[in-house]
Coordinates of C-alpha atoms and ligand atoms in Angstrom, one line a residue:
M52 CA -0.1 -0.1 0.0
I53 CA 1.3 3.3 -1.0
K54 CA 1.5 5.5 2.0
K55 CA 0.5 9.2 2.0
F56 CA 3.5 11.4 1.7
E57 CA 1.9 14.2 3.8
T58 CA 3.2 16.9 6.3
F59 CA 1.8 17.6 9.4
Y60 CA 0.8 21.1 8.1
R61 CA -0.8 19.8 5.0
H62 CA -2.9 17.2 7.3
I63 CA -4.0 20.1 9.7
I64 CA -5.0 22.0 6.4
E65 CA -7.1 19.0 5.3
Q66 CA -8.7 18.8 8.5
E67 CA -9.5 22.4 8.5
R68 CA -11.1 22.2 5.1
K69 CA -13.9 19.8 6.6
F70 CA -15.2 22.7 8.7
P71 CA -16.2 25.7 6.5
E72 CA -16.7 27.9 9.4
A73 CA -13.1 27.2 10.5
T74 CA -11.0 30.6 10.8
G75 CA -7.6 28.8 10.4
Q76 CA -6.7 30.0 14.0
L77 CA -6.6 26.5 15.5
S78 CA -4.6 25.2 12.6
D79 CA -2.1 27.9 13.1
L80 CA -1.9 27.3 16.8
I81 CA -1.2 23.6 16.5
N82 CA 1.4 24.3 14.0
D83 CA 3.1 26.8 16.1
I84 CA 3.1 24.1 18.8
A85 CA 4.8 21.6 16.1
L86 CA 7.3 24.3 15.3
A87 CA 8.4 24.9 19.0
C88 CA 8.6 21.1 19.4
K89 CA 10.9 20.7 16.5
V90 CA 13.3 23.3 18.2
V91 CA 12.9 21.4 21.6
S92 CA 13.9 18.2 19.8
L93 CA 16.9 19.8 18.4
E94 CA 18.3 20.6 21.9
V95 CA 17.0 17.2 23.4
N96 CA 19.1 15.5 20.8
R97 CA 22.2 17.6 21.1
A98 CA 22.0 17.9 25.0
G99 CA 24.9 15.3 25.6
L100 CA 27.0 17.5 23.2
I101 CA 26.1 21.2 24.5
D102 CA 26.2 20.5 28.3
I103 CA 22.7 21.6 29.1
I104 CA 22.0 18.3 30.8
G105 CA 22.1 18.4 34.5
F106 CA 20.2 20.6 37.2
T107 CA 19.8 24.3 37.2
G108 CA 19.8 24.3 40.9
T109 CA 16.3 25.7 41.3
K110 CA 13.0 23.6 42.0
N111 CA 9.4 24.0 40.1
V112 CA 6.2 24.3 41.8
Q113 CA 6.2 20.5 42.2
D114 CA 9.3 20.9 44.4
E115 CA 11.3 18.9 41.7
E116 CA 14.6 19.7 40.7
V117 CA 14.5 21.5 37.5
K118 CA 16.7 20.4 34.7
K119 CA 18.1 22.9 32.2
L120 CA 16.2 21.4 29.2
D121 CA 13.0 21.6 31.3
V122 CA 13.5 25.3 31.5
Y123 CA 14.5 25.6 27.9
A124 CA 11.5 23.6 26.8
N125 CA 9.1 25.9 28.8
E126 CA 10.3 29.1 27.4
I127 CA 10.2 27.9 23.8
L128 CA 6.8 26.7 24.1
T129 CA 5.6 29.7 26.1
H130 CA 7.3 32.3 23.6
A131 CA 5.8 30.5 20.6
M132 CA 2.5 30.8 22.4
R133 CA 2.8 34.4 23.3
M134 CA 4.0 35.4 19.7
G135 CA 1.5 33.1 17.9
G136 CA -1.3 35.5 18.6
H137 CA -3.8 32.6 19.0
T138 CA -3.9 32.0 22.8
C139 CA -5.2 34.4 25.7
A140 CA -3.2 32.3 28.3
V141 CA -0.8 29.5 28.8
C142 CA -0.5 27.0 31.6
S143 CA 2.6 25.0 32.2
E144 CA 3.7 22.5 34.6
E145 CA 6.7 24.5 35.3
E146 CA 4.9 27.5 36.2
E147 CA 3.2 28.5 39.6
S148 CA 0.1 30.2 37.8
F149 CA -1.2 30.6 34.3
V150 CA 0.7 33.2 32.1
P151 CA -2.0 35.6 30.7
I152 CA -1.1 36.8 27.0
D153 CA -2.0 40.4 26.1
E154 CA -3.2 40.7 22.6
V155 CA -0.2 40.9 20.5
Y156 CA -2.0 41.2 17.3
T157 CA -5.3 42.9 17.2
D158 CA -6.5 40.9 14.0
Y159 CA -6.4 37.5 16.1
S160 CA -9.0 37.0 18.6
H161 CA -6.5 35.3 20.8
K162 CA -9.5 32.6 21.5
Y163 CA -7.6 29.6 22.7
I164 CA -6.0 28.3 25.8
C165 CA -2.9 25.9 26.0
H166 CA -2.0 23.7 28.7
F167 CA 1.3 21.9 28.6
D168 CA 4.0 19.7 30.1
P169 CA 7.0 21.0 28.4
L170 CA 9.1 18.3 29.0
D171 CA 7.3 15.3 30.8
G172 CA 9.8 12.6 32.2
S173 CA 12.8 14.9 32.6
S174 CA 14.0 12.8 35.5
N175 CA 15.2 10.4 32.6
I176 CA 16.9 13.2 30.5
D177 CA 20.6 12.3 31.4
A178 CA 19.9 8.6 31.1
N179 CA 19.0 9.3 27.5
I180 CA 15.5 7.7 27.9
S181 CA 12.5 8.9 25.9
I182 CA 10.9 12.0 27.4
G183 CA 8.1 14.2 25.8
T184 CA 6.2 17.4 25.4
I185 CA 2.2 17.1 26.2
F186 CA -0.2 19.7 25.0
S187 CA -3.9 20.5 25.4
I188 CA -6.1 23.0 23.9
Y189 CA -9.4 24.8 24.9
R190 CA -11.5 27.5 23.4
R191 CA -11.6 30.6 25.9
I192 CA -14.7 31.3 27.8
S193 CA -14.1 35.2 28.6
A194 CA -14.8 37.4 25.8
R195 CA -11.5 39.3 25.3
G196 CA -8.3 40.5 26.7
P197 CA -5.9 38.4 28.7
G198 CA -7.1 35.0 29.7
T199 CA -8.7 34.1 33.3
I200 CA -8.3 31.2 35.7
E201 CA -11.9 30.3 34.5
D202 CA -10.7 30.1 31.0
C203 CA -7.9 27.8 32.3
L204 CA -10.0 25.4 34.5
Q205 CA -12.4 23.7 32.1
H206 CA -13.4 20.0 32.2
G207 CA -11.4 17.8 29.7
Y208 CA -14.3 17.3 27.5
N209 CA -14.1 20.8 26.4
Q210 CA -10.9 20.3 24.7
V211 CA -10.5 20.9 21.3
A212 CA -7.3 19.3 20.5
A213 CA -4.7 17.4 22.4
G214 CA -1.4 15.9 21.4
Y215 CA 2.1 14.8 22.5
V216 CA 5.7 14.6 21.2
V217 CA 7.9 11.8 22.2
Y218 CA 11.6 12.5 21.7
G219 CA 13.1 9.1 21.4
S220 CA 15.0 7.0 18.7
S221 CA 12.8 9.3 16.6
T222 CA 10.7 12.2 17.3
I223 CA 7.1 11.4 16.9
L224 CA 4.0 13.9 17.1
V225 CA 0.7 12.5 17.9
Y226 CA -2.3 14.6 17.9
T227 CA -6.2 14.5 17.9
A228 CA -8.7 17.5 17.1
G229 CA -11.7 15.3 17.5
S230 CA -11.3 13.6 14.2
G231 CA -9.2 10.7 15.1
V232 CA -5.6 10.1 16.2
H233 CA -2.7 10.6 13.9
G234 CA 0.9 10.2 14.1
F235 CA 3.8 12.0 12.5
T236 CA 7.5 11.1 12.5
L237 CA 10.1 14.1 12.2
D238 CA 12.4 13.7 9.2
P239 CA 15.2 16.0 10.4
S240 CA 16.8 16.0 6.9
V241 CA 13.7 18.2 5.7
G242 CA 12.6 19.4 9.0
E243 CA 9.0 18.1 8.6
F244 CA 6.5 15.9 10.5
L245 CA 5.6 13.4 7.9
L246 CA 2.4 11.1 8.4
S247 CA 3.3 7.8 10.0
Y248 CA 0.2 6.6 11.5
E249 CA -3.3 7.6 10.3
N250 CA -6.4 7.0 12.4
M251 CA -4.7 5.2 15.4
Q252 CA -6.8 2.7 17.3
I253 CA -5.7 1.3 20.5
P254 CA -6.2 -2.7 20.8
K255 CA -9.4 -3.3 23.1
K256 CA -7.5 -5.7 25.2
S257 CA -4.0 -6.0 25.6
K258 CA -1.2 -8.2 27.3
I259 CA 1.1 -5.3 28.7
Y260 CA 0.7 -3.4 32.0
S261 CA 2.5 -0.4 33.1
A262 CA 2.8 0.7 36.6
N263 CA 5.5 1.3 39.2
E264 CA 5.5 -1.8 41.2
G265 CA 7.8 -0.2 43.7
N266 CA 4.9 1.4 45.1
Y267 CA 3.0 -2.1 45.7
V268 CA 2.9 -2.0 49.6
K269 CA 1.4 1.4 49.4
W270 CA -1.4 0.6 47.0
S271 CA -5.0 -0.4 48.1
K272 CA -6.0 -4.0 48.5
G273 CA -8.0 -3.8 45.2
M274 CA -5.1 -2.5 43.2
Q275 CA -2.7 -5.2 44.7
N276 CA -5.3 -7.8 43.6
Y277 CA -5.5 -6.5 40.2
I278 CA -1.7 -6.5 39.7
D279 CA -1.6 -10.0 41.4
Y280 CA -4.3 -11.2 38.8
L281 CA -2.2 -9.8 35.8
K282 CA 0.9 -11.7 36.9
S283 CA -0.9 -15.0 37.5
D284 CA -1.0 -17.9 35.1
D285 CA -4.2 -18.4 32.8
I286 CA -3.8 -19.2 29.2
K287 CA -7.7 -18.4 28.6
T288 CA -7.1 -14.8 29.4
E289 CA -3.5 -14.6 28.1
R290 CA -1.9 -14.1 31.7
P291 CA 0.6 -13.3 32.8
Y292 CA 0.5 -9.9 31.1
S293 CA 4.3 -8.6 30.2
S294 CA 5.4 -5.7 32.5
R295 CA 6.7 -2.4 30.5
Y296 CA 7.4 0.6 32.6
V297 CA 9.9 3.2 31.2
G298 CA 8.9 5.8 33.9
S299 CA 8.2 8.6 31.2
L300 CA 4.5 8.6 30.9
V301 CA 4.7 10.1 27.1
A302 CA 6.8 6.9 26.4
D303 CA 4.7 4.4 28.2
F304 CA 1.5 5.9 26.7
H305 CA 2.6 5.9 23.2
R306 CA 3.8 2.4 23.4
N307 CA 0.4 1.1 24.6
L308 CA -1.3 3.2 22.2
L309 CA 0.6 1.3 19.5
Y310 CA 0.6 -2.3 21.0
G311 CA -2.2 -2.0 23.3
G312 CA -1.7 -1.7 27.1
I313 CA -2.9 -0.5 30.6
F314 CA -0.8 2.3 32.2
M315 CA -1.6 2.8 35.9
Y316 CA -0.6 5.5 38.4
P317 CA -3.0 5.0 41.1
A318 CA -3.5 6.7 44.3
D319 CA -1.5 5.4 47.4
R320 CA -1.3 6.0 51.2
K321 CA 1.4 8.6 50.4
N322 CA -0.1 10.1 47.3
K323 CA -3.7 10.2 48.0
S324 CA -4.4 11.6 44.5
G325 CA -1.8 9.9 42.7
K326 CA 1.2 11.7 41.3
L327 CA 0.1 12.7 37.7
R328 CA -1.3 16.1 36.8
L329 CA -5.2 16.5 35.6
M330 CA -4.8 19.4 33.3
Y331 CA -1.5 18.8 31.1
E332 CA -1.1 15.1 31.5
A333 CA -4.3 13.1 32.3
N334 CA -6.9 15.4 30.2
P335 CA -4.7 15.4 27.0
L336 CA -3.8 11.7 27.0
A337 CA -7.4 10.8 28.0
F338 CA -8.7 12.9 24.9
I339 CA -6.4 10.9 22.7
A340 CA -7.2 7.7 24.4
E341 CA -10.8 7.8 23.6
E342 CA -10.6 9.2 20.3
A343 CA -8.4 6.0 19.7
G344 CA -11.1 3.9 21.2
G345 CA -9.4 3.5 24.7
R346 CA -10.6 4.4 28.1
A347 CA -9.2 6.7 30.5
T348 CA -10.4 7.2 34.2
D349 CA -9.2 7.7 37.8
G350 CA -10.2 4.2 38.7
K351 CA -14.1 5.1 38.9
Q352 CA -14.7 8.5 37.1
R353 CA -14.0 9.3 33.5
I354 CA -10.9 11.6 33.3
L355 CA -12.6 14.1 31.0
D356 CA -15.5 14.5 33.3
I357 CA -13.4 15.4 36.4
T358 CA -14.1 18.9 37.6
P359 CA -10.9 21.0 37.7
V360 CA -10.3 22.8 41.0
G361 CA -6.7 23.7 40.6
L362 CA -4.2 24.2 37.7
H363 CA -1.6 21.6 39.3
Q364 CA -4.4 19.2 40.5
R365 CA -3.3 15.4 40.7
V366 CA -5.5 12.6 39.7
P367 CA -5.0 8.7 39.8
L368 CA -4.7 7.6 36.2
F369 CA -5.9 4.1 34.5
I370 CA -5.6 4.6 30.9
G371 CA -5.3 2.3 27.7
S372 CA -6.9 -0.5 26.2
E373 CA -10.7 -0.4 27.2
E374 CA -11.2 -4.0 28.2
D375 CA -8.2 -3.8 30.6
V376 CA -9.1 -0.4 32.1
I377 CA -12.8 -1.7 32.9
N378 CA -11.3 -4.7 34.5
A379 CA -9.0 -2.6 36.6
E380 CA -12.0 -0.6 37.7
K381 CA -13.9 -3.9 38.9
F382 CA -10.8 -4.9 40.9
L383 CA -10.6 -1.3 42.6
A384 CA -14.3 -1.4 43.5
G385 CA -13.9 -5.1 44.9
Ligands
LIG617 P1 7.6 7.2 39.1 C1 7.9 11.7 35.3 O1 8.6 12.1 36.3 C2 6.3 11.5 35.6 O2 5.7 12.6 36.0 C3 5.9 10.7 34.5 O3 6.4 10.8 33.2 C4 5.8 9.3 34.7 O4 4.8 8.2 34.2 C5 5.9 9.2 36.2 O5 6.2 10.4 36.8 C6 7.0 8.1 36.7 O6 6.5 8.1 38.2 O7 7.0 7.5 40.5 O8 7.2 5.8 38.7 O9 8.9 7.5 38.8

């Protein structure tokens, strides 16, 4: 079968043409993010050579050591959003609060909000393990001017687009704007993201589970029972499953999207709300997972239905193959 030779830009424009009322601003915004991620990819791939690996000596709002590449990625993405003219505010995992954006260009309505985790999995940077950028786009609620906290704290089901870029053996961008999930591989020789996965669908059932079993003793009995179930012998239900855990959400999610799998970061007796953040990790990946025929909940509730109360709110996350997530929920309720 001849594969389409389609750039990300062309794909976005094709999608836009399906909506006659579209002004092209969302297309511009998504392309601005893709350009920023190409720049980040350059630095991620050069980090070992130009000594920006290592700590800045500062800590972010999560009280985590900030790596130089984190800071760089955050600056690139925030600058791209500020200069792009299509967002009225951006919310970053690296920033305490949202960054309101004054109207740079009067001819744009600055009608979107963007949340992003500029460099997820950054603790893996100097081990040369895949890391990633996650983004999530909403329409603003306020009428005009710089964005407000109400613009930024919307339910995940209001997202108009979401995606991630995984910086690994190759740089791959995966996104959805509500019409399927599509993946693009960066060809560094031409500097373009080229279509490599069209209409991605996550297998309904898998044989892979991803969880940090170092937390086993802190998990609820239901969670422990589920992991024990996955590790026990039963040919009929293709158990035991394989355990795959990179410790970089984007890398684990991307593998499970391609091969099937369930990723779990549950609450535990130390982290009562789990570790991962609702607005710039769980919501964007949940939008993608559902568009790809998968499922994403906090163990009970659909991630996209969770009412946000804070920009850095954490939630337990069960995401991936639909049947596996449903089964996990049964054990958790048990
Ligand atoms: P743990 C990386 O720090 C991250 O936020 C996610 O990318 C990853 O899935 C998770 O934390 C790993 O957490 O506690 O297993 O090291």
